[in-house]
Amino acid sequence: MNYVYQYALPPEITLGHYLLYRLRQLGVRTIFGLPAEFNMPLLDKIYTIPQMIWAGNTNELNAAYAADGYSRIKRMGCLITTFGVGELSAINGIAGAFAEHVGLVHVVGMPPMSAQVKQLLLHHTLGNGDFKVFHRLGSDVAEYTAILDDLETFAHEIDKSLIIAFTRQRPVYLGIPLNMIDVPVSSSLLNIPLDLSDCPRNEALENEFAAAVLNALYKSQSPAIIVDACVSRHDLIEETKQLVEATRFPVFCTPMGKGALDEQHQRFGGTFVGSMSSPEVREVVDFSDFILVVGALLSDFSTSSFHFSYKAKNTVLLFSNCARLKNATYPDLELKVAMEVLLAKLNPSLVQYRPQKVLDVIKPKLRLMNNVPLRQEWVWSQITRWFKPGDIVITETGTSAFGINQSRFPNRTRCISQALWGSVGYSVGACLGASFAAREEGSDPRVILFVGDGALQLTVQEISTMIRWGLKPIIFLMNNSGYTIDRLLHKKSNAGYHDIQAWDNLKILSTFGASNSDARKVKTVGDFLALIDDPDFAVNDKIKMCEVVLPPMDAPPALMDKLLVQERSESEEADQVESGSLRIGGDGNSFKRIKLSDRP
Amino acid sequence: MNYVYQYALPPEITLGHYLLYRLRQLGVRTIFGLPAEFNMPLLDKIYTIPQMIWAGNTNELNAAYAADGYSRIKRMGCLITTFGVGELSAINGIAGAFAEHVGLVHVVGMPPMSAQVKQLLLHHTLGNGDFKVFHRLGSDVAEYTAILDDLETFAHEIDKSLIIAFTRQRPVYLGIPLNMIDVPVSSSLLNIPLDLSDCPRNEALENEFAAAVLNALYKSQSPAIIVDACVSRHDLIEETKQLVEATRFPVFCTPMGKGALDEQHQRFGGTFVGSMSSPEVREVVDFSDFILVVGALLSDFSTSSFHFSYKAKNTVLLFSNCARLKNATYPDLELKVAMEVLLAKLNPSLVQYRPQKVLDVIKPKLRLMNNVPLRQEWVWSQITRWFKPGDIVITETGTSAFGINQSRFPNRTRCISQALWGSVGYSVGACLGASFAAREEGSDPRVILFVGDGALQLTVQEISTMIRWGLKPIIFLMNNSGYTIDRLLHKKSNAGYHDIQAWDNLKILSTFGASNSDARKVKTVGDFLALIDDPDFAVNDKIKMCEVVLPPMDAPPALMDKLLVQERSESEEADQVESGSLRIGGDGNSFKRIKLSDRP
């Protein structure tokens, strides 16, 4: 990307223009958010920037999700909200970007400074004259914050904020008082490129680190490379591939790293999901003597559904801005630098590992009768062959985030999911952002969303924004009548809180004003095969939704196996259920637990 | 209300039960929120409490709005969310309750303490092991917060939190670690009533205050009483009426106080909206020599659309927990106490004011031809006669919040709007909460929502929850093709950000699964008259939506007049527009400014 962008501009522009041109230099062409009294003069300026548009979301949380999804494709996103009500509505989305290392600028339109100084303006405040409370709240989920209230420093603050958001891949918070939007600034400042490469180097530390890592790497007999979230965020896809090819180590991805590596590569072994990994993956990863995690976000975490940690004696974690080897931390070692040094010093002839064939973890496809109702395991095994190179695949927290790990992507498939923060409904907003980003690429790749019926309800209206802009995602609505992942996690109860209001899902697109759309429903194996064999459905020529009807207590195999193992150890007095059938209570809202033998 | 509620309970119950029974004692029968891994064991217990239900919202912000709307009718509300993602999604709604003095308990399900202490569980965290960040964020918008992690104190903390939420009418934050939900507590503690009356008294201060206020009150020649937000929040409707009748002063309400006073009362003079009040109201209020504001939330505020302040030489402000007379503040003087003392000491024979007839500010109804397209001014003047005693009327920030001030309510009409915090979309969530509260009243009053098409898009899915529970609000969807209030506030631009995606609004109810509903559209005077004369439509026997089609640049007269005055002073080179018509750009999306002469 060429981060310098020359414009024919008058010698003086406004602060608002300066910010927007700087964003444009970083590749940002779509801005998300909602209009309000304190940001409208800034929004006016978007319409004057070449190839830049204001998306106009349906609410601020969705806007934050959209900016996040956009940034996961373009490495930078921006949303504009308003003081108080707007910024607080977005804060959960910003926190998600912070947790998952996504580069964003959150611009907040603030009351004019005169009102703040005089404490005059109390609309959208807590009524106590405290204008700083929202900035304070925003600081906890931002890598950097600035209020542009100083004529001497605002251009510097804008540059600094954008550099931090971009290089560290984290959200920053920029507050702009209304009266500052139109203050003049010299346009010649735009000719000074943003310095995006300034990571401090420490040669002694780098050498020591590389020697220690390579020493362990060369001696390893059963190694593994793991690709985690920050590989795609920090654009290290090519370097990671070089490392795999030089060492011939088997390589796996985490759920957050999925899509960063060519999954057709002969050394690719599948997805590592801790205790929920397939037996083939666990066998390699859990028993390896050396693990190199590239772009690590976390070394371990646990939820009530699974545990995730690396067990190798020699574990190297390359975080975004530091590294760890066993218990030693190497501070201030940027991921890009660490990879560069390792690749430069690696001597493949010293690698002792004798390459083993990496097993194909994708299960052979089951042949089922056309009239068999759909089950998650089968659907996820089939969808793999429907993916195409270049696809952007978005999955929601819940069963689809687990299901997707069963699939093997074609090369250059990109994957978006919010696996760590896990805010339900994220995927719909992210799909909007990714759809804008996809359209900005010349190749107009497909954007494919998998979202459950429960999650969809949180953010459904953002589909309206997709329709408004003629975006053409293909939406698989996995309808299992409620919050199935919660049903599985909290099995002791058949409580009504797992259920949701049933919607007439096929009407959603037309209700939101789509005049050219495709809405279908599939219930059986035959329906689904017809769908994925239909060349018309595979083309992203209009917005499409396919409702996939699934049983309420069904889930992808990884999740089911895990829970069934737990269940068997907890209780042997399980209900007697006939093999191959799923017993559902008479009202459709209370569910019996099912056993392994029930699965086809 | 009888705040002691006897249950036949075992000697030991759980912490979860204790909290829920205490809420039940305060009249809370509906709990809002979403299920998640850290709160599900608490939700299970809701199903065991007599006459208590879990509403199950579509997202957390909507849940907060719903709990707020519920509390505005019942004086107490509760929502349950989950750690991180859930609580942050709700925070804007909690901030609104804080700003507008609404009593709420926000219960947050947290990870078990063992995970927090070991920093093991990192799902739904920012990835930095900081488990306290969300509690810290919540503290800024709560009157009190507690984490129930101590076996010795949790029952005390629950009681204290609920007392604060109820008596101060503000949100409180209660974090419950997962492992604490089932710890035992003696059920006999429930027999000790919550002490809701503990306001400290200071007789000297009260006497001094009453003497000073009454001295000014007796001498006043042109007084006014203003009813503000805290009158209904702190249940002082009866006392306020007594004060009006004893003094015979003219009485007005603020937009936030609307509904607290019988508007059919002969001393009621209309709504005071600062610089946007009608001339009749401004003449009395702005030129009065004594103003007594009961239940004041603010003494003044300004937005870009209007200014609000009291100009009388002698202004008495009775806030919820202190009072002010001119520049003197009387601290720790509770609203209820202040009113009690004033009423006790008031001697009506000393009042010098000679009652003037209070003008009827409701304009005579215009007679228009049936085929005339609808305009805001006319619609708001007509709707008054459609209201019934007992109605709960909810208006959205935007044109409807201004329009409603044109109406005169029947007695016992209650009004909900978020006039100070002004979070767009609030009204839809509040309508859900108010509908539950209404159903809990034996009389099943009508709940009537006025929401713009722009605002509806932010929170539309909460209509699904209304349908799920068979609630029967009557929704007027004021469709003016976008954010009209923003168009009026920021007239210089005809920018696209004021426009929204057009929805097929009449399909909304059926898309969300309504099998028994009524959806209509009105465009003309004749349509509207037929609607409000249709006895079937007036009955709340099913959920109803009426789309009211209005011109994009139209607004209620108060807003129009204000803006037109501004405009005339700004520019005389206005477009030549034919009288009585509204020029709209060819594509329907760009709008010419209109002049006063355009209005019918």
Coordinates of N, CA, C and O in Angstrom, one line a residue, chain A residues 34-35 37 40-41 43-44 47 54 58-61 85 88-89 91-92 95 98-99 120-126 133-134 136-137 140 300-304 419-423 457-459 461 464 467-468 483 486 490 493 495-499 501-504 507-508 510-513, chain B residues 34-35 37 40-41 43-44 47 54 58-61 85 88-89 91-92 95 98-99 120-126 133-134 136-137 140 300-304 419-423 457-459 461 464 467-468 483 486 490 493 495-499 501-504 507-508 510-513:
Chain A
L34 N -23.1 7.1 13.2 CA -24.4 7.8 13.1 C -24.3 9.3 13.2 O -23.4 9.8 13.9
P35 N -25.1 10.0 12.5 CA -25.1 11.5 12.6 C -25.6 12.0 13.9 O -26.5 11.4 14.5
E37 N -25.8 16.0 16.5 CA -25.5 17.4 16.5 C -24.0 17.8 16.6 O -23.6 18.8 16.0
M40 N -22.0 16.5 12.9 CA -22.5 16.7 11.5 C -21.5 17.6 10.7 O -21.3 17.3 9.5
P41 N -20.9 18.6 11.2 CA -20.0 19.4 10.4 C -18.8 18.5 9.9 O -18.2 18.8 8.9
L43 N -19.1 15.2 9.3 CA -19.6 14.3 8.3 C -19.7 15.0 7.0 O -19.5 14.4 5.9
D44 N -20.1 16.3 7.0 CA -20.1 17.1 5.7 C -18.9 16.9 4.9 O -18.9 16.8 3.7
Y47 N -18.0 13.9 2.4 CA -18.6 14.0 1.0 C -17.6 14.7 0.1 O -17.8 14.7 -1.1
W54 N -19.6 7.8 3.6 CA -20.2 7.7 5.0 C -21.2 6.6 4.9 O -22.2 6.7 4.2
T58 N -27.2 1.7 11.5 CA -28.5 1.8 12.1 C -28.3 2.0 13.6 O -29.2 2.5 14.3
N59 N -27.2 1.6 14.2 CA -26.9 2.0 15.6 C -25.4 1.9 15.8 O -24.7 1.4 15.0
E60 N -25.0 2.5 16.9 CA -23.6 2.7 17.2 C -22.8 1.4 17.5 O -21.6 1.3 17.1
L61 N -23.4 0.5 18.2 CA -22.7 -0.8 18.4 C -22.5 -1.5 17.1 O -21.4 -2.0 16.8
V85 N -24.2 9.6 24.6 CA -25.1 8.5 24.1 C -24.5 7.7 23.0 O -24.5 6.5 23.0
L88 N -21.0 5.8 24.1 CA -21.3 4.7 25.1 C -22.0 3.5 24.4 O -21.8 2.4 24.8
S89 N -22.8 3.8 23.4 CA -23.5 2.7 22.7 C -22.5 1.9 22.0 O -22.7 0.7 21.8
I91 N -19.3 1.4 22.9 CA -18.1 1.0 23.7 C -17.8 -0.5 23.7 O -16.7 -0.9 23.8
N92 N -18.9 -1.3 23.7 CA -18.6 -2.8 23.7 C -17.9 -3.2 22.4 O -17.1 -4.1 22.5
A95 N -14.3 -2.2 22.8 CA -13.6 -3.1 23.8 C -13.2 -4.4 23.0 O -12.2 -5.0 23.2
F98 N -10.2 -3.8 21.0 CA -9.1 -3.7 21.9 C -8.6 -5.1 22.3 O -7.4 -5.4 22.2
A99 N -9.5 -5.9 22.7 CA -9.2 -7.3 23.2 C -8.6 -8.1 22.0 O -7.7 -8.9 22.2
L120 N -22.3 24.7 30.5 CA -23.6 25.1 30.1 C -24.4 24.0 29.6 O -25.6 23.8 29.9
L121 N -23.8 23.3 28.7 CA -24.6 22.3 27.9 C -24.7 21.0 28.6 O -23.7 20.3 28.9
L122 N -25.9 20.7 29.0 CA -26.1 19.5 29.8 C -26.8 18.4 29.1 O -27.0 17.3 29.7
H123 N -27.3 18.7 27.9 CA -27.9 17.7 27.1 C -26.9 16.6 26.8 O -25.8 16.9 26.5
H124 N -27.3 15.3 26.9 CA -26.4 14.2 26.7 C -25.3 14.1 27.8 O -24.2 13.6 27.5
T125 N -25.4 14.8 28.9 CA -24.5 14.6 30.0 C -25.2 13.9 31.1 O -26.4 13.7 31.1
L126 N -24.5 13.5 32.2 CA -25.1 12.9 33.3 C -25.8 13.9 34.2 O -26.3 13.5 35.3
V133 N -16.3 12.5 31.9 CA -16.6 11.1 32.2 C -16.5 10.1 31.1 O -16.0 9.0 31.2
F134 N -17.0 10.6 29.9 CA -17.0 9.6 28.8 C -15.6 9.4 28.2 O -15.3 8.3 27.8
R136 N -13.0 9.4 30.0 CA -12.4 8.5 31.0 C -12.9 7.0 30.7 O -12.1 6.1 30.7
L137 N -14.2 6.9 30.4 CA -14.7 5.5 30.1 C -14.0 5.0 28.9 O -13.6 3.8 28.8
D140 N -10.3 3.3 29.0 CA -10.0 1.9 29.4 C -10.0 0.9 28.3 O -9.5 -0.2 28.5
D300 N -2.9 -18.8 27.0 CA -3.9 -19.7 27.4 C -5.2 -19.0 27.8 O -5.2 -17.9 28.2
F301 N -6.3 -19.7 27.7 CA -7.5 -19.2 28.3 C -8.5 -20.4 28.4 O -8.3 -21.4 27.8
S302 N -9.5 -20.1 29.3 CA -10.5 -21.2 29.5 C -11.8 -20.5 29.6 O -12.0 -19.4 30.0
T303 N -12.8 -21.3 29.2 CA -14.2 -20.9 29.4 C -14.9 -22.1 30.0 O -14.3 -23.1 30.3
S304 N -16.2 -21.9 30.2 CA -16.9 -23.1 30.8 C -17.0 -24.2 29.7 O -17.3 -25.3 30.0
A419 N -13.4 -14.5 18.4 CA -13.3 -15.7 19.3 C -13.0 -15.4 20.7 O -13.5 -16.1 21.6
L420 N -12.2 -14.4 21.0 CA -11.8 -14.1 22.4 C -12.9 -13.2 23.1 O -13.4 -13.6 24.1
W421 N -13.2 -12.1 22.5 CA -14.2 -11.2 23.1 C -15.6 -11.8 23.1 O -16.3 -11.7 24.1
G422 N -15.9 -12.4 22.0 CA -17.1 -13.2 21.9 C -18.4 -12.4 22.2 O -19.3 -12.9 22.9
S423 N -18.6 -11.3 21.6 CA -19.8 -10.5 21.8 C -20.9 -11.0 20.7 O -20.7 -10.9 19.5
Q457 N -30.7 -11.8 16.2 CA -31.7 -10.9 16.8 C -31.0 -9.7 17.4 O -31.6 -8.6 17.5
L458 N -29.8 -9.8 17.8 CA -29.1 -8.6 18.5 C -28.8 -7.5 17.6 O -28.8 -6.3 18.0
T459 N -28.5 -7.8 16.3 CA -28.0 -6.8 15.4 C -28.6 -6.8 14.0 O -28.1 -6.3 13.1
Q461 N -30.7 -5.3 12.3 CA -31.0 -4.1 11.4 C -29.8 -3.7 10.6 O -30.0 -2.9 9.6
S464 N -30.1 -4.0 6.9 CA -30.7 -2.9 6.2 C -29.6 -2.0 5.5 O -29.7 -1.5 4.4
I467 N -28.3 -3.6 2.4 CA -29.2 -3.4 1.3 C -29.1 -2.0 0.8 O -29.1 -1.8 -0.4
R468 N -29.1 -1.0 1.7 CA -29.0 0.4 1.3 C -27.9 0.6 0.3 O -28.0 1.4 -0.6
Y483 N -30.7 -20.0 21.6 CA -29.3 -20.0 22.0 C -28.8 -21.4 22.2 O -28.7 -21.8 23.4
D486 N -25.7 -21.9 24.5 CA -26.0 -21.8 25.9 C -26.8 -23.0 26.5 O -26.6 -23.4 27.6
H490 N -25.2 -25.0 29.6 CA -26.0 -25.0 30.9 C -27.1 -26.0 30.7 O -28.3 -25.7 30.8
S493 N -30.6 -27.1 33.0 CA -31.8 -26.5 32.9 C -32.4 -26.6 31.5 O -31.8 -26.5 30.5
A495 N -34.6 -24.3 30.8 CA -35.3 -23.1 31.0 C -35.6 -22.3 29.7 O -34.9 -22.5 28.7
G496 N -36.7 -21.6 29.8 CA -37.2 -20.8 28.7 C -36.2 -19.7 28.2 O -36.4 -19.2 27.1
Y497 N -35.2 -19.4 29.0 CA -34.4 -18.3 28.6 C -33.5 -18.7 27.4 O -32.8 -17.8 26.8
H498 N -33.4 -19.9 27.1 CA -32.7 -20.3 25.9 C -33.5 -20.1 24.6 O -32.9 -20.2 23.5
D499 N -34.8 -19.9 24.7 CA -35.6 -19.8 23.6 C -35.7 -18.3 23.1 O -35.6 -17.4 23.9
Q501 N -38.0 -15.6 20.3 CA -39.2 -15.4 19.4 C -38.9 -15.9 18.0 O -37.8 -15.5 17.5
A502 N -39.7 -16.7 17.5 CA -39.5 -17.2 16.1 C -39.9 -16.1 15.1 O -40.9 -15.6 15.2
W503 N -39.0 -15.8 14.2 CA -39.2 -14.8 13.2 C -39.5 -15.5 11.9 O -39.1 -16.6 11.6
D504 N -40.2 -14.7 11.0 CA -40.4 -15.2 9.6 C -39.1 -14.7 8.9 O -39.1 -13.7 8.2
K507 N -38.6 -13.2 5.3 CA -39.2 -11.8 5.1 C -38.2 -10.7 5.4 O -38.4 -9.5 5.1
I508 N -37.1 -11.1 6.1 CA -36.2 -10.0 6.6 C -35.7 -9.1 5.5 O -35.7 -7.9 5.6
S510 N -36.8 -8.4 2.5 CA -37.8 -7.5 1.9 C -38.3 -6.5 2.9 O -38.6 -5.3 2.5
T511 N -38.4 -6.8 4.1 CA -38.9 -5.8 5.1 C -37.9 -4.7 5.2 O -38.3 -3.5 5.3
F512 N -36.6 -5.0 5.1 CA -35.6 -3.9 5.1 C -35.4 -3.3 3.7 O -34.4 -2.5 3.5
G513 N -36.3 -3.5 2.8 CA -36.3 -2.8 1.6 C -35.6 -3.3 0.4 O -35.3 -2.6 -0.6
Chain B
L34 N -30.3 -10.6 29.0 CA -30.0 -11.7 28.1 C -29.2 -12.8 28.9 O -28.5 -12.5 29.8
P35 N -29.4 -14.1 28.5 CA -28.7 -15.2 29.2 C -27.3 -15.3 28.7 O -27.0 -14.9 27.6
E37 N -23.2 -17.4 30.0 CA -22.7 -18.4 30.8 C -22.6 -18.0 32.3 O -22.7 -18.9 33.2
M40 N -26.6 -17.7 34.0 CA -27.7 -18.7 33.8 C -28.2 -19.3 35.1 O -29.4 -19.4 35.3
P41 N -27.3 -19.6 36.1 CA -27.8 -20.2 37.3 C -28.7 -19.2 38.1 O -29.6 -19.6 38.8
L43 N -30.6 -16.9 36.5 CA -31.9 -16.9 35.7 C -32.8 -18.1 36.1 O -34.0 -18.0 36.1
D44 N -32.2 -19.2 36.3 CA -33.0 -20.4 36.7 C -33.9 -20.1 37.9 O -35.0 -20.6 37.9
Y47 N -37.5 -18.4 37.6 CA -38.7 -19.3 37.3 C -39.3 -19.9 38.5 O -40.4 -20.5 38.5
W54 N -38.9 -13.8 33.5 CA -37.7 -13.3 32.7 C -38.1 -12.9 31.4 O -38.6 -13.8 30.6
T58 N -33.8 -8.8 23.2 CA -33.0 -9.1 22.0 C -31.6 -8.6 22.0 O -30.7 -9.1 21.3
N59 N -31.4 -7.5 22.8 CA -30.0 -7.2 23.1 C -29.9 -6.4 24.4 O -31.0 -5.9 24.9
E60 N -28.7 -6.2 24.9 CA -28.6 -5.6 26.2 C -28.9 -4.1 26.3 O -29.5 -3.7 27.3
L61 N -28.7 -3.4 25.3 CA -29.0 -2.0 25.3 C -30.6 -1.8 25.4 O -31.1 -1.1 26.2
V85 N -18.9 -8.2 27.8 CA -19.7 -7.9 26.6 C -21.1 -7.5 26.9 O -21.7 -6.5 26.3
L88 N -21.2 -4.0 29.0 CA -20.8 -2.8 28.2 C -21.9 -2.5 27.2 O -22.1 -1.3 26.8
S89 N -22.5 -3.5 26.6 CA -23.6 -3.2 25.7 C -24.7 -2.4 26.3 O -25.4 -1.6 25.6
I91 N -24.4 -0.2 28.8 CA -24.0 0.9 29.7 C -24.6 2.2 29.2 O -24.9 3.1 30.1
N92 N -24.9 2.4 28.0 CA -25.5 3.7 27.6 C -26.9 3.8 28.1 O -27.4 4.9 28.6
A95 N -26.5 4.7 31.8 CA -26.1 6.1 31.9 C -27.4 7.0 31.8 O -27.5 8.0 32.5
F98 N -29.2 7.0 35.0 CA -28.5 7.8 35.9 C -28.8 9.3 35.7 O -29.1 10.0 36.6
A99 N -28.7 9.7 34.5 CA -28.9 11.1 34.2 C -30.3 11.5 34.5 O -30.5 12.6 34.9
L120 N -7.2 -16.8 35.3 CA -7.2 -17.9 34.4 C -8.2 -17.6 33.2 O -7.8 -17.9 32.0
L121 N -9.3 -17.2 33.5 CA -10.4 -17.1 32.5 C -10.3 -15.8 31.8 O -10.5 -14.7 32.3
L122 N -10.0 -15.9 30.5 CA -9.7 -14.6 29.8 C -10.8 -14.4 28.7 O -10.7 -13.4 28.0
H123 N -11.7 -15.3 28.5 CA -12.8 -15.1 27.6 C -13.6 -13.9 28.1 O -13.9 -13.8 29.3
H124 N -14.0 -13.1 27.2 CA -14.8 -11.8 27.5 C -14.0 -10.9 28.4 O -14.5 -10.1 29.1
T125 N -12.6 -11.0 28.4 CA -11.8 -9.9 29.0 C -11.0 -9.2 27.9 O -11.0 -9.6 26.8
L126 N -10.4 -8.2 28.4 CA -9.6 -7.4 27.4 C -8.2 -8.1 27.1 O -7.4 -7.6 26.4
V133 N -11.9 -3.9 35.3 CA -12.1 -2.8 34.4 C -13.6 -2.5 34.2 O -14.0 -1.4 34.2
F134 N -14.4 -3.6 34.1 CA -15.8 -3.3 33.8 C -16.6 -2.8 35.0 O -17.4 -1.9 34.8
R136 N -15.2 -0.9 37.1 CA -14.7 0.5 37.1 C -15.6 1.4 36.2 O -16.0 2.5 36.5
L137 N -15.8 0.8 35.0 CA -16.6 1.6 34.0 C -18.0 1.7 34.5 O -18.6 2.8 34.3
D140 N -19.0 4.7 37.1 CA -19.2 6.1 36.7 C -20.6 6.4 36.4 O -21.0 7.6 36.3
D300 N -30.9 24.5 34.4 CA -30.9 25.1 33.1 C -30.1 24.1 32.2 O -29.2 23.4 32.7
F301 N -30.4 24.1 31.0 CA -29.5 23.5 30.0 C -29.8 24.0 28.6 O -30.8 24.7 28.4
S302 N -28.8 23.8 27.7 CA -29.0 24.3 26.4 C -28.5 23.2 25.4 O -27.7 22.4 25.7
T303 N -29.1 23.2 24.2 CA -28.7 22.3 23.2 C -28.6 23.3 22.0 O -28.8 24.5 22.1
S304 N -28.2 22.7 20.8 CA -28.2 23.6 19.7 C -29.6 23.9 19.2 O -29.8 24.8 18.4
A419 N -35.8 13.0 27.9 CA -35.6 14.3 27.3 C -34.2 14.9 27.5 O -33.6 15.6 26.7
L420 N -33.6 14.5 28.7 CA -32.3 15.0 29.0 C -31.1 14.2 28.3 O -30.3 14.7 27.6
W421 N -31.1 12.9 28.6 CA -30.1 12.0 28.0 C -30.3 11.9 26.5 O -29.3 11.9 25.8
G422 N -31.5 11.8 26.1 CA -31.8 11.8 24.6 C -31.1 10.8 23.8 O -30.5 11.1 22.7
S423 N -31.1 9.5 24.2 CA -30.5 8.5 23.4 C -31.5 8.0 22.4 O -32.6 7.5 22.7
Q457 N -35.0 2.4 13.7 CA -34.0 1.5 13.2 C -33.0 1.1 14.2 O -32.4 0.0 14.1
L458 N -32.8 1.9 15.2 CA -31.7 1.6 16.2 C -32.1 0.4 17.1 O -31.2 -0.4 17.5
T459 N -33.4 0.2 17.4 CA -33.8 -0.7 18.4 C -35.0 -1.6 18.0 O -35.7 -2.2 18.8
Q461 N -35.7 -4.4 16.9 CA -35.9 -5.9 17.2 C -36.6 -6.0 18.6 O -37.1 -7.1 18.8
S464 N -40.1 -7.5 18.7 CA -40.2 -8.9 18.7 C -40.5 -9.4 20.1 O -41.3 -10.4 20.3
I467 N -44.1 -8.9 20.9 CA -44.9 -10.0 20.3 C -44.8 -11.3 21.0 O -45.8 -12.0 21.3
R468 N -43.6 -11.6 21.4 CA -43.3 -12.9 22.1 C -44.2 -13.0 23.3 O -44.7 -14.1 23.7
Y483 N -33.7 11.3 9.6 CA -33.5 12.0 10.9 C -33.9 13.5 10.7 O -33.1 14.3 10.5
D486 N -32.4 16.2 12.9 CA -31.0 16.5 12.5 C -31.0 17.4 11.3 O -30.2 18.3 11.2
H490 N -29.2 21.0 11.5 CA -28.0 21.2 10.7 C -28.4 21.5 9.2 O -28.2 20.7 8.3
S493 N -26.6 21.8 5.4 CA -26.3 20.7 4.5 C -27.5 19.9 4.1 O -28.4 19.7 4.8
A495 N -27.0 16.9 3.2 CA -26.2 15.7 3.1 C -27.0 14.4 3.3 O -28.0 14.4 4.0
G496 N -26.4 13.4 2.6 CA -27.1 12.1 2.7 C -27.2 11.4 4.0 O -27.9 10.5 4.2
Y497 N -26.4 11.9 5.0 CA -26.4 11.3 6.3 C -27.7 11.5 7.1 O -27.9 10.8 8.1
H498 N -28.5 12.3 6.6 CA -29.9 12.5 7.2 C -30.8 11.4 6.7 O -31.9 11.3 7.3
D499 N -30.5 10.7 5.7 CA -31.4 9.8 5.1 C -31.2 8.4 5.6 O -30.1 8.1 6.1
Q501 N -32.3 4.0 5.1 CA -32.9 3.0 4.2 C -34.4 2.9 4.4 O -34.8 2.9 5.6
A502 N -35.1 3.0 3.4 CA -36.6 2.9 3.5 C -37.0 1.4 3.8 O -36.6 0.6 3.0
W503 N -37.8 1.2 4.8 CA -38.2 -0.1 5.1 C -39.7 -0.3 4.7 O -40.4 0.7 4.6
D504 N -40.0 -1.6 4.6 CA -41.4 -1.9 4.3 C -42.1 -2.1 5.7 O -42.2 -3.2 6.2
K507 N -44.6 -4.5 7.2 CA -44.2 -6.0 7.4 C -43.5 -6.3 8.7 O -43.2 -7.4 9.0
I508 N -43.2 -5.2 9.4 CA -42.3 -5.5 10.6 C -43.0 -6.4 11.6 O -42.4 -7.4 12.0
S510 N -45.3 -8.8 11.2 CA -45.4 -10.1 10.8 C -44.0 -10.8 10.7 O -43.8 -12.0 10.9
T511 N -43.0 -10.0 10.3 CA -41.6 -10.6 10.2 C -41.2 -11.0 11.6 O -40.5 -12.1 11.7
F512 N -41.5 -10.3 12.6 CA -41.1 -10.7 13.9 C -42.1 -11.7 14.5 O -42.0 -12.0 15.7
G513 N -42.9 -12.3 13.7 CA -43.7 -13.4 14.2 C -45.1 -13.1 14.8 O -45.6 -14.0 15.4

